[in-house]
Each structure stands twice: as C-alpha cells, then as structure tokens.
Coordinates of C-alpha atoms and ligand atoms in Angstrom, one line a residue:
X18 CA 18.2 0.9 3.6
X19 CA 19.4 0.4 0.1
X20 CA 16.8 1.0 -2.8
X21 CA 18.9 -1.2 -5.1
X22 CA 19.0 -4.1 -2.6
X23 CA 15.2 -3.8 -2.1
X24 CA 14.6 -3.8 -5.8
X25 CA 16.7 -7.0 -6.2
X26 CA 14.8 -8.7 -3.4
X27 CA 11.5 -7.7 -4.9
X28 CA 12.4 -9.1 -8.3
X29 CA 13.5 -12.3 -6.8
X30 CA 10.3 -12.7 -4.8
X31 CA 8.1 -11.9 -7.8
X32 CA 9.9 -14.7 -9.7
X33 CA 9.9 -17.2 -6.8
X34 CA 6.1 -16.7 -6.2
X35 CA 5.4 -17.4 -9.9
X36 CA 1.7 -16.3 -9.4
X37 CA -1.1 -17.4 -11.7
X38 CA -2.9 -15.0 -14.1
X39 CA 0.3 -13.2 -15.1
X40 CA 0.3 -11.2 -11.9
X41 CA 4.1 -11.4 -12.0
X42 CA 4.2 -9.8 -15.4
X43 CA 1.8 -7.0 -14.2
X44 CA 3.9 -6.3 -11.2
X45 CA 7.1 -6.1 -13.2
X46 CA 5.5 -3.8 -15.8
X47 CA 4.1 -1.4 -13.1
X48 CA 7.5 -1.2 -11.3
X49 CA 9.2 -0.5 -14.6
X50 CA 6.7 2.3 -15.3
X51 CA 7.1 3.7 -11.8
X52 CA 10.9 3.7 -12.1
X53 CA 10.7 6.4 -14.9
X54 CA 9.1 9.2 -12.9
X55 CA 7.5 7.8 -9.8
X56 CA 10.7 6.4 -8.2
X57 CA 9.6 7.5 -4.7
X58 CA 6.3 5.7 -5.1
X59 CA 8.2 2.6 -6.5
X60 CA 10.3 2.4 -3.4
X61 CA 7.3 3.0 -1.2
X62 CA 5.3 0.1 -2.8
X63 CA 8.3 -2.2 -2.6
X64 CA 8.8 -1.6 1.1
X65 CA 5.0 -1.9 1.7
X66 CA 5.0 -5.2 -0.2
X67 CA 7.8 -6.6 2.0
X68 CA 6.2 -5.5 5.2
X69 CA 2.7 -6.8 4.2
X70 CA 4.2 -10.1 3.2
X71 CA 5.9 -10.5 6.5
X72 CA 2.9 -9.5 8.6
X73 CA 0.6 -11.9 6.6
X74 CA 3.1 -14.7 7.0
X75 CA 3.4 -14.1 10.7
X76 CA -0.4 -14.3 11.0
X77 CA -0.8 -17.4 8.9
X78 CA -2.6 -15.5 6.1
X79 CA -1.9 -15.4 2.4
X80 CA 1.6 -13.9 2.2
X81 CA 1.8 -14.0 -1.6
X82 CA -1.5 -12.1 -1.9
X83 CA -0.3 -9.6 0.6
X84 CA 3.0 -9.2 -1.2
X85 CA 1.4 -8.5 -4.6
X86 CA -1.4 -6.4 -3.1
X87 CA 1.3 -4.2 -1.5
X88 CA 3.2 -3.9 -4.8
X89 CA 0.1 -2.8 -6.7
X90 CA -1.8 -0.8 -4.1
X91 CA -0.7 2.6 -5.5
X92 CA -0.9 1.7 -9.2
X93 CA -3.4 4.6 -9.6
X94 CA -0.7 7.1 -8.8
X95 CA 0.9 6.4 -12.2
X96 CA -1.7 8.5 -13.9
X97 CA -1.2 11.5 -11.6
X98 CA 1.6 14.1 -11.9
X99 CA 4.7 12.9 -10.2
X100 CA 5.4 16.3 -8.5
X101 CA 2.4 15.5 -6.3
X102 CA 4.5 12.8 -4.6
X103 CA 7.7 14.8 -4.3
X104 CA 7.3 15.2 -0.5
X105 CA 6.4 18.9 -0.7
X106 CA 3.4 20.5 0.8
X107 CA 0.3 20.1 -1.3
X108 CA -2.9 22.2 -1.6
X109 CA -6.4 20.8 -0.7
X110 CA -7.2 20.6 -4.4
X111 CA -4.0 18.6 -5.0
X112 CA -4.9 16.3 -2.1
X113 CA -8.4 15.7 -3.6
X114 CA -6.7 14.8 -6.9
X115 CA -4.5 12.3 -5.1
X116 CA -7.5 10.6 -3.5
X117 CA -8.6 9.5 -7.0
X118 CA -5.6 7.0 -7.1
X119 CA -7.5 4.4 -5.1
X120 CA -10.6 4.1 -7.4
X121 CA -8.3 4.5 -10.5
X122 CA -6.1 1.7 -9.3
X123 CA -9.2 -0.5 -8.9
X124 CA -10.5 0.3 -12.3
X125 CA -7.3 -0.5 -14.0
X126 CA -6.6 -3.7 -12.3
X127 CA -10.2 -5.1 -12.0
X128 CA -10.3 -6.8 -15.4
X129 CA -7.0 -8.6 -14.8
X130 CA -6.5 -9.2 -11.1
X131 CA -9.7 -8.9 -9.0
X132 CA -8.2 -9.3 -5.5
X133 CA -5.4 -6.9 -5.9
X134 CA -7.8 -4.5 -7.6
X135 CA -10.1 -4.5 -4.6
X136 CA -7.3 -4.0 -2.1
X137 CA -6.0 -1.1 -4.2
X138 CA -9.5 0.4 -4.2
X139 CA -10.0 0.1 -0.5
X140 CA -6.6 0.6 1.1
X141 CA -7.4 4.2 2.3
X142 CA -10.9 3.5 3.5
X143 CA -9.9 3.0 7.2
X144 CA -8.2 6.4 7.4
X145 CA -9.7 9.7 8.7
X146 CA -11.9 11.0 5.9
X147 CA -11.2 7.6 4.2
X148 CA -11.6 7.4 0.5
X149 CA -11.8 5.0 -2.4
X150 CA -14.1 1.9 -2.7
X151 CA -16.6 0.8 -0.1
X152 CA -18.1 -2.7 0.4
X153 CA -20.9 -1.8 -2.0
X154 CA -18.4 -1.8 -4.8
X155 CA -17.5 -5.5 -4.3
X156 CA -18.9 -8.0 -6.8
X157 CA -22.4 -9.1 -5.5
X158 CA -21.6 -12.7 -6.2
X159 CA -18.3 -12.7 -4.3
X160 CA -18.5 -15.3 -1.4
X161 CA -18.3 -13.8 2.1
X162 CA -15.2 -15.8 2.8
X163 CA -13.4 -14.1 -0.1
X164 CA -14.7 -10.6 0.9
X165 CA -13.3 -11.2 4.4
X166 CA -10.0 -12.3 2.9
X167 CA -9.7 -9.2 0.8
X168 CA -10.6 -7.0 3.8
X169 CA -7.9 -8.7 6.0
X170 CA -5.2 -8.2 3.4
X171 CA -6.4 -4.5 2.8
X172 CA -6.0 -3.9 6.6
X173 CA -2.5 -5.3 6.5
X174 CA -1.6 -3.2 3.4
X175 CA -3.3 -0.1 4.9
X176 CA -1.3 -0.3 8.2
X177 CA 2.0 -1.0 6.4
X178 CA 1.2 1.9 4.0
X179 CA 0.6 4.3 6.9
X180 CA 3.8 3.3 8.7
X181 CA 5.9 3.6 5.5
X182 CA 4.4 7.1 4.8
X183 CA 5.1 8.1 8.4
X184 CA 8.7 7.0 8.3
X185 CA 9.5 8.4 4.9
X186 CA 7.4 11.4 4.1
X187 CA 7.7 14.9 5.8
X188 CA 7.5 16.0 9.4
X189 CA 3.8 16.8 9.7
X190 CA 0.5 15.1 9.0
X191 CA -2.1 16.5 6.6
X192 CA -4.1 17.8 9.6
X193 CA -1.0 19.9 10.6
X194 CA 0.0 17.9 13.6
X195 CA 3.8 17.4 14.0
X196 CA 5.0 13.8 14.0
X197 CA 7.3 14.6 17.0
X198 CA 4.2 15.3 19.1
X199 CA 2.6 12.0 18.3
X200 CA 3.1 8.3 18.9
X201 CA 2.9 6.2 15.8
X202 CA 1.5 3.1 17.5
X203 CA -1.2 5.0 19.3
X204 CA -2.2 6.7 16.1
X205 CA -2.4 3.4 14.3
X206 CA -4.6 1.9 17.1
X207 CA -6.9 4.9 16.8
X208 CA -7.3 4.1 13.1
X209 CA -7.4 0.3 13.4
X210 CA -8.8 -0.3 16.9
X211 CA -9.6 -4.0 16.1
X212 CA -6.3 -4.8 14.6
X213 CA -3.6 -4.4 17.3
X214 CA -1.9 -7.6 16.2
X215 CA -1.5 -6.3 12.6
X216 CA -0.2 -3.0 14.0
X217 CA 2.4 -4.6 16.3
X218 CA 3.6 -7.0 13.6
X219 CA 3.8 -4.3 11.0
X220 CA 5.9 -2.1 13.2
X221 CA 8.4 -4.9 13.7
X222 CA 8.3 -5.6 9.9
X223 CA 9.0 -2.0 9.2
X224 CA 12.1 -2.1 11.4
X225 CA 13.3 -5.1 9.5
X226 CA 12.8 -3.5 6.1
X227 CA 14.7 -0.4 7.2
X228 CA 17.8 -2.6 7.8
X229 CA 17.8 -4.1 4.3
Ligands
FE2_328 FE1 -2.4 5.0 -1.5
FE2_329 FE1 0.7 3.8 -0.5

C-alpha cells in the first residue's frame, strides 16, 4: 500500500465529489494540517474514507457522505499531541486525553458541516467503554430519517475505523489481549451484532485498500 498513491486518489475523489457547503475545502485543509505532524492519522483517515465509501456504495447508501465522514472523523486528534498517536503504549491518563477527540471533532465541525460533525462525535460510541456524543446530543429538530442516516454512516465509519486500527496499530488491544489470539471478524460482530453486512463488506474493502 502506497501512502502517496492513496493521497492522490483521495484528492481526486474530493475534487470529483465537489460537495456543497465547502466540505471539499474543509477536507483539503484538514489533510494539509494533518500532514505536518499527524501523518499517521492522515493516512488512517484516508484509508477509512476509501473503505467507508466502498461499503456505503455496496449497500446503496450515501457514498459521498461516508467518504467525507471517514476523512473528517478524527479531526479532533489535531488538537492533541502527535506523540499520543505514534503507536507506542500509552498510559490510562493519555488514553482518557485521546477520548476527547470525538467530542472535540464534533464541536469544531458542527457550525460548518452538521452531518460529518455528528459522525465524528459518535464514531467511538459502539466500542467497549464507548465515548463521545450520544443521541441526546443530536439537534432536537432533526428529522428521524436524518438521525438514522447519520447513525448508519457512523456504524460504517466505526467498523472501518476499527479494522484500520487493527491492521495498522500495534500487536495488542488496550485491554491487553494479543491480536494473534483473536479473530477480527468475531470481535467486530461482538461490537456490532446487528451489522454483520457492514462488517463483511468492510473486511473486503480493507483488503482492497491494502492493495492500492
Ligand atoms: Fe477516532
Ligand atoms: Fe479513527
């Protein structure tokens, strides 16, 4: 997998989607900022965006929304020290600092891009000891159909996020279990019991992205 090739593909897709509300400009700016000191996170969000786009497209959902939500889901990490994401072991205090990235991402994006803001805020909610926004943080006047749409995209991004972290970060999980002792698909189905289709499509999409 070539980071340069992935970056080129991402820039082409941003341009081709030509989203409303200057979302393309926001995405480009965030990637440029990440390239300075958060290059690992930049590559992570780019891979997650490609995977999420593919899964959403396979399921007949909004591939553009999934793509941009994947690109922006970890925007909150930009305000945290980059050494926290250098794939070294971290303390409990540092982990708790990292958990702030979900709510921070929502706060920063919310005035500009509501959907991507909500996905950023909720993308870690389904995990063990999930964190970030909850449904009570959604705008009260948001129609149920739109709430569901955000939640669907958030599940896709969350599954792709977990797979990418599994494949590219360390040998052990935060609870100390070794990855070699675990099966990724089973673990995902434990976390997302109602979303086996997303899990299976995301695993295939991850294999595709690895060959870029
Ligand atoms: Fe995250
Ligand atoms: Fe992430």
